[in-house]
GROMACS .gro file of C-alpha atoms in nm:
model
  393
    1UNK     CA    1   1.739   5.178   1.997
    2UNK     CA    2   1.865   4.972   2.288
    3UNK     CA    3   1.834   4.609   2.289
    4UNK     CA    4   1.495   4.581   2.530
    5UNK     CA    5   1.357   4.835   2.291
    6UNK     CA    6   1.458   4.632   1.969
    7UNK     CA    7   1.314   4.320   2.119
    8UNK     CA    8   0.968   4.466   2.218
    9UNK     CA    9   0.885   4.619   1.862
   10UNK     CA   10   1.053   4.306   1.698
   11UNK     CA   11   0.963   4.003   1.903
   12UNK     CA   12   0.936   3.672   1.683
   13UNK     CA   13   0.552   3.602   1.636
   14UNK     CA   14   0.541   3.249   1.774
   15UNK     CA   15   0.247   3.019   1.748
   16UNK     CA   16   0.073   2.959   2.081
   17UNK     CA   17   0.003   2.555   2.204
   18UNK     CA   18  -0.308   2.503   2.117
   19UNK     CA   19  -0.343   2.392   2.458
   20UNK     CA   20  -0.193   2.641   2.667
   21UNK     CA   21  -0.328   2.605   3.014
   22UNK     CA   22  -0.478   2.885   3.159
   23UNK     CA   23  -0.573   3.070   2.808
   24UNK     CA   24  -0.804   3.369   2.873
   25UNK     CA   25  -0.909   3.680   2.678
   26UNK     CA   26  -0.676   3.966   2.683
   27UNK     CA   27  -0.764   4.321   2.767
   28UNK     CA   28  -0.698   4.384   2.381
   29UNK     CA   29  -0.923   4.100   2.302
   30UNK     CA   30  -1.184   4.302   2.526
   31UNK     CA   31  -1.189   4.640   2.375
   32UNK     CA   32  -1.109   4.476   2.027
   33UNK     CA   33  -1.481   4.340   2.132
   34UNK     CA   34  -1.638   4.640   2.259
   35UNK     CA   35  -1.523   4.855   1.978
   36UNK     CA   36  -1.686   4.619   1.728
   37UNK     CA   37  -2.024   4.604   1.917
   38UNK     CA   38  -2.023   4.986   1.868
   39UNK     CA   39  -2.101   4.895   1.499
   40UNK     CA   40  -2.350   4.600   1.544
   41UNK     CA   41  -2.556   4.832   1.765
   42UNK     CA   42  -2.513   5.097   1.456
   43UNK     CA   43  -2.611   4.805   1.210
   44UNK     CA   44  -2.953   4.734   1.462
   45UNK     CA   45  -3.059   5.100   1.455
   46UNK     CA   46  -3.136   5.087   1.090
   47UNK     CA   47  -3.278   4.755   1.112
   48UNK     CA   48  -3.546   4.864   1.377
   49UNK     CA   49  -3.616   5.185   1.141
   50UNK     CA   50  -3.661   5.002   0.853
   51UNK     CA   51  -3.921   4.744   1.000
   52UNK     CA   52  -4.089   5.030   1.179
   53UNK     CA   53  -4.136   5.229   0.810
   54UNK     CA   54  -4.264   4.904   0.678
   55UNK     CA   55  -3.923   4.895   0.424
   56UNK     CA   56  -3.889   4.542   0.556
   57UNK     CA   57  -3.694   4.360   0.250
   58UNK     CA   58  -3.480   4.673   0.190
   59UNK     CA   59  -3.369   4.721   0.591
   60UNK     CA   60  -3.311   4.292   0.619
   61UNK     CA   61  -3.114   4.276   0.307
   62UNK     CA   62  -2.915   4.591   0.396
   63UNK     CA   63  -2.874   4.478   0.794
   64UNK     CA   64  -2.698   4.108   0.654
   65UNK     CA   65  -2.464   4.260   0.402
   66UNK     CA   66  -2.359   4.489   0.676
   67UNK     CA   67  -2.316   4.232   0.975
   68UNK     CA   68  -2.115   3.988   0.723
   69UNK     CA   69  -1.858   4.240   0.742
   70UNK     CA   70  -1.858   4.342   1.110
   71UNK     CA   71  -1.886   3.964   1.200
   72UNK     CA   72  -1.595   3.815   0.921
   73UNK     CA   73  -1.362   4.054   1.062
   74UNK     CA   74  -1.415   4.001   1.406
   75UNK     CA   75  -1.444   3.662   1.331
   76UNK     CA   76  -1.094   3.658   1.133
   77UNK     CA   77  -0.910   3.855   1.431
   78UNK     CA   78  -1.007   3.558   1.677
   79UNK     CA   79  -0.889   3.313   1.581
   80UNK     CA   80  -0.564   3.423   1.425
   81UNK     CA   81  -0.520   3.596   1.795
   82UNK     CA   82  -0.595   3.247   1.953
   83UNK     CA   83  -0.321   3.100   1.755
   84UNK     CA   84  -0.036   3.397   1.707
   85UNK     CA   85  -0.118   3.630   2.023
   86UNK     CA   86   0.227   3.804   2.107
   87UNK     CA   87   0.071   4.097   2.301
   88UNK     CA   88   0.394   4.294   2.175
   89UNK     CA   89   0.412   4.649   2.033
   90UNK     CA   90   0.361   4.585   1.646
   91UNK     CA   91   0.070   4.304   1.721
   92UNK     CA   92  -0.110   4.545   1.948
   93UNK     CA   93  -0.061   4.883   1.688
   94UNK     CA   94  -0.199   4.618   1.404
   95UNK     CA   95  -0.514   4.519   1.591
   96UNK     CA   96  -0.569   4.912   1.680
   97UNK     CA   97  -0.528   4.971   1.334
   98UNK     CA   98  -0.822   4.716   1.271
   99UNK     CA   99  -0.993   4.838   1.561
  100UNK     CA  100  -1.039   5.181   1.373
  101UNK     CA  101  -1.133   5.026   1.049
  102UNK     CA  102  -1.421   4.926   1.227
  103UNK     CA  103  -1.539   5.215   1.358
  104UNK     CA  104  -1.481   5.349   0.971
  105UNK     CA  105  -1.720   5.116   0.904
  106UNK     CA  106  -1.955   5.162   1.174
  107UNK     CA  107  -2.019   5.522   1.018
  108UNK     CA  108  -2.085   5.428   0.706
  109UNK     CA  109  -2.388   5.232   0.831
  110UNK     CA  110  -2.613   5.473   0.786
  111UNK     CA  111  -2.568   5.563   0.392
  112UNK     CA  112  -2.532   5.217   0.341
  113UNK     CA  113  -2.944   5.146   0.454
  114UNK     CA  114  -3.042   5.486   0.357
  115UNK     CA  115  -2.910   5.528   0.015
  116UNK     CA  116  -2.728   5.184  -0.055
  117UNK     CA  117  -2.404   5.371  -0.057
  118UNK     CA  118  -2.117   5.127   0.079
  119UNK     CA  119  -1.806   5.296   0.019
  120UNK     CA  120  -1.749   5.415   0.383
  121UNK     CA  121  -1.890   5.041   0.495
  122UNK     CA  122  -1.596   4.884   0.214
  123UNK     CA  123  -1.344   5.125   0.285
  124UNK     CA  124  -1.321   5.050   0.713
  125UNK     CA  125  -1.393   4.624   0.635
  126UNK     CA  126  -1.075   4.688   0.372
  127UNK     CA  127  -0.861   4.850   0.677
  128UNK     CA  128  -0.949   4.575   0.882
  129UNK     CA  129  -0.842   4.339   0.662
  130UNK     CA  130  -0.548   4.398   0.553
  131UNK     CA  131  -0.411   4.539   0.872
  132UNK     CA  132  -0.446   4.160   0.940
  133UNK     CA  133  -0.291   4.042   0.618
  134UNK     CA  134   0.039   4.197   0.767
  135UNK     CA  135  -0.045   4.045   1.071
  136UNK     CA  136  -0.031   3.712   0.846
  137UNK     CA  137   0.259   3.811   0.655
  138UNK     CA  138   0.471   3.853   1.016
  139UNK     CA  139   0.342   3.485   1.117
  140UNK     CA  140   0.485   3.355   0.786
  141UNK     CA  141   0.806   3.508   0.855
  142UNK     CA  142   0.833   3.329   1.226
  143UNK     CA  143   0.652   3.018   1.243
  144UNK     CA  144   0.818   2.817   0.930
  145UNK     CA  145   0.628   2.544   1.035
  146UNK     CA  146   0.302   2.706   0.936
  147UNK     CA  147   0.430   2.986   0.690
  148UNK     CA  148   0.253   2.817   0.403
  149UNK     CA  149  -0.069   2.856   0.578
  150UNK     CA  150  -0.016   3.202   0.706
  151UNK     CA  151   0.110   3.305   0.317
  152UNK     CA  152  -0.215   3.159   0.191
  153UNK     CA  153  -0.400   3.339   0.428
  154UNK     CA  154  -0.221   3.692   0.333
  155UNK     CA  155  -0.221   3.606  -0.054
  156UNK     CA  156  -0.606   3.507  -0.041
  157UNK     CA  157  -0.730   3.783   0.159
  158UNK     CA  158  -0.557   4.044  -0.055
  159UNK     CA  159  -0.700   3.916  -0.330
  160UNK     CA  160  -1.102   3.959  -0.227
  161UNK     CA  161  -0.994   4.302  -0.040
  162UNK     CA  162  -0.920   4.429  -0.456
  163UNK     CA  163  -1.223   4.243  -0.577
  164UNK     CA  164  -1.429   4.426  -0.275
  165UNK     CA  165  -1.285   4.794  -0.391
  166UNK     CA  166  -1.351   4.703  -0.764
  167UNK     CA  167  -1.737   4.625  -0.661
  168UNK     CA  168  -1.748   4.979  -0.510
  169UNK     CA  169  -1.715   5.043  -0.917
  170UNK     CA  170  -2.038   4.837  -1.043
  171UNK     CA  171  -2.356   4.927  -1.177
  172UNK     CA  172  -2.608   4.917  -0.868
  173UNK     CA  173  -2.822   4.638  -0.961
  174UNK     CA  174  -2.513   4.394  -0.989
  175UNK     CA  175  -2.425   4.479  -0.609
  176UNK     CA  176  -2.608   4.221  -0.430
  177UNK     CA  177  -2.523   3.937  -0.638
  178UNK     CA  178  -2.164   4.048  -0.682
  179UNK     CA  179  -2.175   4.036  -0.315
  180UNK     CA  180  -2.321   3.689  -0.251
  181UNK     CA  181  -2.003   3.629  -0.480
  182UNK     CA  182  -1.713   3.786  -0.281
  183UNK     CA  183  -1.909   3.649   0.092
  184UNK     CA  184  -1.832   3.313  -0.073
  185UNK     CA  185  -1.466   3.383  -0.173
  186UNK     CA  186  -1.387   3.529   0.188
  187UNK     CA  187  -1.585   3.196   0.338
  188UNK     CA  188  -1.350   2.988   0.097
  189UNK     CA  189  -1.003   3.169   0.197
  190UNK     CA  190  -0.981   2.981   0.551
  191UNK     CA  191  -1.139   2.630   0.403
  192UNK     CA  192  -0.830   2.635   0.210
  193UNK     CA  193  -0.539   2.806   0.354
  194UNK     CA  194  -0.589   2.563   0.666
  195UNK     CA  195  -0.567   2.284   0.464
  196UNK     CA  196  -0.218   2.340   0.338
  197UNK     CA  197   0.111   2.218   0.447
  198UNK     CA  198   0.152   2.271   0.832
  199UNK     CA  199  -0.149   2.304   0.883
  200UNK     CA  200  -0.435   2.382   1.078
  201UNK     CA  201  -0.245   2.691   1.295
  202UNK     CA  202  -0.259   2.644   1.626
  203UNK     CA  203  -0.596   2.759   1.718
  204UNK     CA  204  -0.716   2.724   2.131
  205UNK     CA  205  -1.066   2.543   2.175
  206UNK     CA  206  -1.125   2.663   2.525
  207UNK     CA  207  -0.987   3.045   2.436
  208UNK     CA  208  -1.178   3.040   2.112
  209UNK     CA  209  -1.543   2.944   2.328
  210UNK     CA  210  -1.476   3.215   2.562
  211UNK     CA  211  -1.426   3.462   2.263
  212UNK     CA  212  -1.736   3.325   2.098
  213UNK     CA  213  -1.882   3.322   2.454
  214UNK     CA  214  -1.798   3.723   2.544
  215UNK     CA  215  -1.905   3.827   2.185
  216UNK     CA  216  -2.250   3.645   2.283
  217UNK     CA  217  -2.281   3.821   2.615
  218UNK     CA  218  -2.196   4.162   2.453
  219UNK     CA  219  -2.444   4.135   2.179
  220UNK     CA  220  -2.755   3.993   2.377
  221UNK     CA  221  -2.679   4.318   2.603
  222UNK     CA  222  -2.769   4.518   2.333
  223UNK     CA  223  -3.127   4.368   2.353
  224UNK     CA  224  -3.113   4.435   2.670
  225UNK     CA  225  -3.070   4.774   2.632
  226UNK     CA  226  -3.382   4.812   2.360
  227UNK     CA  227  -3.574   4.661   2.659
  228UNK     CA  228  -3.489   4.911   2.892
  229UNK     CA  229  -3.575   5.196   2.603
  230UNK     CA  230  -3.940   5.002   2.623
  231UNK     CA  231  -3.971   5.004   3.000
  232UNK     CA  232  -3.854   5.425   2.978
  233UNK     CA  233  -4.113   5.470   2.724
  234UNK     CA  234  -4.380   5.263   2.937
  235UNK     CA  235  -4.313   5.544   3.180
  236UNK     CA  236  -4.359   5.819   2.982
  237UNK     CA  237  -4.641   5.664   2.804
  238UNK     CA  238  -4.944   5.661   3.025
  239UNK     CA  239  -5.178   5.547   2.803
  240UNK     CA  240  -4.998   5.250   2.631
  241UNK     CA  241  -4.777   5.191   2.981
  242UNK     CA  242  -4.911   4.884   3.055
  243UNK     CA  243  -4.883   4.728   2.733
  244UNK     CA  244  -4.501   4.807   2.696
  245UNK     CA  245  -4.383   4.743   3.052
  246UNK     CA  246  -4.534   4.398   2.900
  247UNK     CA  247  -4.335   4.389   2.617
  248UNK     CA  248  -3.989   4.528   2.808
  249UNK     CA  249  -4.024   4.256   3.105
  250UNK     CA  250  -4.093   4.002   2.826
  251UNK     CA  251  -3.806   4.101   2.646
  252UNK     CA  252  -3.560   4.041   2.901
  253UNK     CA  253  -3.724   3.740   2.964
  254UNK     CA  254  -3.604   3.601   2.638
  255UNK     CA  255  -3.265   3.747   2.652
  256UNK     CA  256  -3.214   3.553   2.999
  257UNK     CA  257  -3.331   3.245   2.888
  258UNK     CA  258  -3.148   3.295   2.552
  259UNK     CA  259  -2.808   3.356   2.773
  260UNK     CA  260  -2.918   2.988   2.940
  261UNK     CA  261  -2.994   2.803   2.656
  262UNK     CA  262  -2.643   2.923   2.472
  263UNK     CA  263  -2.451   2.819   2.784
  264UNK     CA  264  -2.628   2.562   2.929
  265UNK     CA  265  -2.277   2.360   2.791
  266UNK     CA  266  -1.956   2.425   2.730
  267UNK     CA  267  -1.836   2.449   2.375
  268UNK     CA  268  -1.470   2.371   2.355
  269UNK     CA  269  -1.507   1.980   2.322
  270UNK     CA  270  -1.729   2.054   1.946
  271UNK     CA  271  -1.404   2.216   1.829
  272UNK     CA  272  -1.257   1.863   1.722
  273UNK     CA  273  -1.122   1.906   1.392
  274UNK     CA  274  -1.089   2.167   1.095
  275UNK     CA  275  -1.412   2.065   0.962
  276UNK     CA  276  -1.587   2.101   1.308
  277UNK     CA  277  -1.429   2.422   1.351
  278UNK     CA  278  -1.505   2.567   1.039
  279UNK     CA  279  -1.887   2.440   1.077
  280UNK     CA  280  -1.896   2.597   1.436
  281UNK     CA  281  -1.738   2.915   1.363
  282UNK     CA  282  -1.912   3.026   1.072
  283UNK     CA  283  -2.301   2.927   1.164
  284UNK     CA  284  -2.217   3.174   1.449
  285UNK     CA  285  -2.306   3.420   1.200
  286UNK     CA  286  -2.648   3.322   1.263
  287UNK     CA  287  -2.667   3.343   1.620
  288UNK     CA  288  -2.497   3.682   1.617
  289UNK     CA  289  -2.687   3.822   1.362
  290UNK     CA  290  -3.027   3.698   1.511
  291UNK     CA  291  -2.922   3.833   1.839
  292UNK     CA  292  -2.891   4.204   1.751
  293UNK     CA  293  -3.164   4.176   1.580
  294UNK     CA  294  -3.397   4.099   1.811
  295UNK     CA  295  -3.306   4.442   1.981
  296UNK     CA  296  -3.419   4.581   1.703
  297UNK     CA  297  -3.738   4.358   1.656
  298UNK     CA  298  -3.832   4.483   2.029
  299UNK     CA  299  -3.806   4.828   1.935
  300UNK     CA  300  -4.028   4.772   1.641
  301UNK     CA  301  -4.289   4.621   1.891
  302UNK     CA  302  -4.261   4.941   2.098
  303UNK     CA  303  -4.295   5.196   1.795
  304UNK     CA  304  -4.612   4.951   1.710
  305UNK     CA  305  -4.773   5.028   2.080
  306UNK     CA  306  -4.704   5.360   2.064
  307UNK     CA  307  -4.828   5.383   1.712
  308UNK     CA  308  -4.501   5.523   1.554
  309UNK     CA  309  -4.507   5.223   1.290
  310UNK     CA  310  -4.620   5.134   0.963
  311UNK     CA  311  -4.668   4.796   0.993
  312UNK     CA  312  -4.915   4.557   1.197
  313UNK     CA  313  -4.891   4.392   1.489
  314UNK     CA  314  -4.840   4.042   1.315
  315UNK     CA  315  -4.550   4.211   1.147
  316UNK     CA  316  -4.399   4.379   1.476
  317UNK     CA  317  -4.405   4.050   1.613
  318UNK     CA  318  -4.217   3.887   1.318
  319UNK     CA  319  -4.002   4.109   1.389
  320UNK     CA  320  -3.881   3.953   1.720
  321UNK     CA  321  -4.043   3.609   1.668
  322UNK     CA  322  -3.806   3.556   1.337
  323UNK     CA  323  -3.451   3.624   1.499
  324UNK     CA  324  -3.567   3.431   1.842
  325UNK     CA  325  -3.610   3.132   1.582
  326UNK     CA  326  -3.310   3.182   1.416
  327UNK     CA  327  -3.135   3.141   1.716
  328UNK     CA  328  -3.276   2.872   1.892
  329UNK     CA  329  -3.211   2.665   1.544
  330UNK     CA  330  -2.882   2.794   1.529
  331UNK     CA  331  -2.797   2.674   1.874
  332UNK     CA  332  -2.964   2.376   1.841
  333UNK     CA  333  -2.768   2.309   1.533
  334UNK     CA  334  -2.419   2.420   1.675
  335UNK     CA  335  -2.442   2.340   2.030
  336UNK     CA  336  -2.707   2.093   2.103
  337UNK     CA  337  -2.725   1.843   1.833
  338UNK     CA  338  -2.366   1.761   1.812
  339UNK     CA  339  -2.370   1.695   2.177
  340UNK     CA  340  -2.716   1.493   2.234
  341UNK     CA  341  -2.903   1.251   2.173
  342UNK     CA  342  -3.268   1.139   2.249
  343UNK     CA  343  -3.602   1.267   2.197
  344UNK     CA  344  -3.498   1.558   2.396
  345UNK     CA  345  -3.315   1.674   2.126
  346UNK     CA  346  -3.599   1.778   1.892
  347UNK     CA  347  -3.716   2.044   2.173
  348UNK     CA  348  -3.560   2.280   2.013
  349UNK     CA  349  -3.682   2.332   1.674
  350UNK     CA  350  -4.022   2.267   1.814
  351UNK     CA  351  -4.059   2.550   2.018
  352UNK     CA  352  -3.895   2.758   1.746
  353UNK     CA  353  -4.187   2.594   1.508
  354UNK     CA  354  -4.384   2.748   1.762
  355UNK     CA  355  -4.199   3.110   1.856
  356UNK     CA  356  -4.264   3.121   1.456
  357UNK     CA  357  -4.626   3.066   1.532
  358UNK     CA  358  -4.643   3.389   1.816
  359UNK     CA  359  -4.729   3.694   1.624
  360UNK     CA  360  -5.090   3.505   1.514
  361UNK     CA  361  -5.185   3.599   1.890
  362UNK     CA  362  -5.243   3.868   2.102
  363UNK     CA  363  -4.940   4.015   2.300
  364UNK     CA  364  -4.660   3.804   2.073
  365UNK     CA  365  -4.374   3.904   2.305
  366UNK     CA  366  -4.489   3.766   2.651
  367UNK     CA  367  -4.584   3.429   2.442
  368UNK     CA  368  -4.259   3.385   2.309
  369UNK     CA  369  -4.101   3.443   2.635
  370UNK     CA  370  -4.291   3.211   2.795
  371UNK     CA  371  -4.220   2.958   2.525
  372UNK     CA  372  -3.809   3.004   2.564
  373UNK     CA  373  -3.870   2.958   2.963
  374UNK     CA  374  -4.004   2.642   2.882
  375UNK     CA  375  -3.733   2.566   2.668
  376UNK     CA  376  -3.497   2.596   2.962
  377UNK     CA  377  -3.690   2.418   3.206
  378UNK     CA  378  -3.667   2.132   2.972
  379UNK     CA  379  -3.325   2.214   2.915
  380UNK     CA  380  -3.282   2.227   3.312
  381UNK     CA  381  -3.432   1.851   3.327
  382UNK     CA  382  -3.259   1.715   3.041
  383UNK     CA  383  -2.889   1.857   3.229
  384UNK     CA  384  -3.021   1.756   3.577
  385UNK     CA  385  -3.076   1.367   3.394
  386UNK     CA  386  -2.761   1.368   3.274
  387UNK     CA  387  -2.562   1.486   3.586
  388UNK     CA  388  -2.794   1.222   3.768
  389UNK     CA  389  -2.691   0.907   3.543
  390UNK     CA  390  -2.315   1.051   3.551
  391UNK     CA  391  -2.296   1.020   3.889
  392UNK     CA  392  -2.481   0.703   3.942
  393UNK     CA  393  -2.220   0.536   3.711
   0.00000   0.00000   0.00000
């Protein structure tokens, strides 16, 4: 192997500046993304099948043990990319390798809701994990600055991926618990490796908002798309057309004004210290979660018009009004809050008091749409206030 060739598969992993000008996601980044929304739309499927069946506890408890694991390892990739992103020939085979653990894991969706069987589910999150560990165990061996961190990172991560395989062993009725068990073990592994000597690595606030940003986009699409399945069956269905080329142009209704209110700011400037960090990147669980599921709550809504459900129309609307809440809290809590101040403030949670309030009425989908579009006409005012006073000052 010539020299060039040495230094491409063995180039030092150094740790970016956390403020590198000019930091943008990388075509890796990109398909890392798309590959992973391949399993949240395989994880919203179930969801919508579940509802529709009227198996409502079984599909929501299934759908967030199996978006924990697409979203902790996505979650896990970003920011160790934001900080240790060499683009060279092992980093890129590593993330590949993760890549595939996710599709692993994106077939095993469907045993896991049908017959609670999470082996294929544990075996792809395992792949995806520890192909990072090495990733870890390369930035302790060239950033000695931070190789404390990165060693607690490898060491701690290890550790849950044995206790994950030896829950694979356990009686059935100890799985969810056991698993409320290891979710708080993974959550604890960053808390504390970023607190240790060198630390925290050398994470970028703009790059990780974009990421957070993209991941946002590529998930609300997939609502998008269960709208589109309404407006096709509108057209097929002439006797219930009406109703669902209601519920599909109310549907992307919400998604736009969901897009708004999530970047009506930017979110690099909330990403001020570990604490804020750790805060911010974790309640994104919610907002991710609630997301994809409103795809599915939509598709519930149409199997309810079409009268291909087993539940009501109070519970088909639950169905969308629930995650729309979620989210509107979530961003609220994350993005808005933090950021604000004033009565304004409070708009949130009050219309998602009220999104909550929907499915008592007639045509729950259009309601709730019109609710959000108030929410970012206010939202609209409120920014067009504050630009206003900036530049009277």
């Amino acid at each position: 192997m010539n020299t060039e060739a040495r230094r491409r598969w063995l180039n030092p992993m150094r740790a970016r500046a956390a403020d590198e000008p000019h930091r943008v996601a990388t075509p890796l980044e990109l398909l890392f993304d798309l590959c992973f929304v391949v399993a949240v739309a395989q994880a919203a499927l179930p969801l919508h099948h579940a509802i529709s069946e009227d198996h409502v506890r079984d599909g929501v408890t299934h759908y967030l043990m199996v978006f924990f694991a697409i979203w902790w390892a996505w979650m896990n990739f970003t920011w160790f990319a934001s900080a240790y992103d060499t683009d060279d020939n092992l980093y890129r085979i590593t993330t590949l390798v993760q890549i595939a653990g996710a599709l692993v894991l994106a077939a095993g969706v469907k045993p896991a809701f049908e017959d609670s069987d999470y082996a294929a589910i544990t075996l792809g999150y395992v792949v995806m994990r520890l192909a990072l560990v090495a990733q870890w165990l390369r930035a302790a061996r060239n950033d000695p600055p931070r190789r404390v961190v990165a060693l607690r990172y490898a060491a701690g991560i290890t550790i849950v991926q044995v206790l994950w395989l030896a829950h694979l062993a356990l009686p059935a009725s100890w799985s969810t618990p056991v698993f409320v068990v290891l979710v708080v073990c993974e959550l604890l592994v960053p808390a504390i490796a970023e607190r240790a000597p060198g630390g925290p690595t050398t994470y970028h606030p703009h790059h990780i908002a974009e990421r957070y940003g993209l991941f946002t986009i590529i998930v609300l699409g997939e609502s998008v798309a269960a709208a589109t399945v309404a407006v096709r069956a509108g057209l097929d269905e002439g006797e219930h057309r009406a109703e669902l080329i209601s519920v599909a142009v109310a549907g992307v209704i919400i998604v736009f004004a969901l897009w708004w209110l999530y970047f009506d700011r930017s979110a690099h400037d909330l990403l001020t210290s570990l604490r804020a960090s750790l805060v911010w990147g974790y309640g994104h669980y919610v907002i991710f979660a609630a997301t994809a599921a409103i795809g599915a709550g939509l598709g519930v809504v149409v199997d309810h018009e079409t009268h291909h459900s087993h539940v009501s129309r109070t519970v088909a609307g639950y169905a969308v009004a629930v995650p729309v809440a979620l989210f509107l809290v979530a961003v609220w809590f994350l993005h808005v809050r933090p950021m604000q101040t004033g009565p304004h403030v409070v708009a949130c949670p009050i219309v998602a008091a009220l999104v909550l309030l929907a499915p008592l009425v007639p045509a729950p989908v259009p309601v709730i749409a019109g609710l959000v579009v108030v929410l970012v006409a206010l939202t609209t005012v409120n920014a067009h206030g504050r630009q206003s006073f900036v530049n009277v000052d």
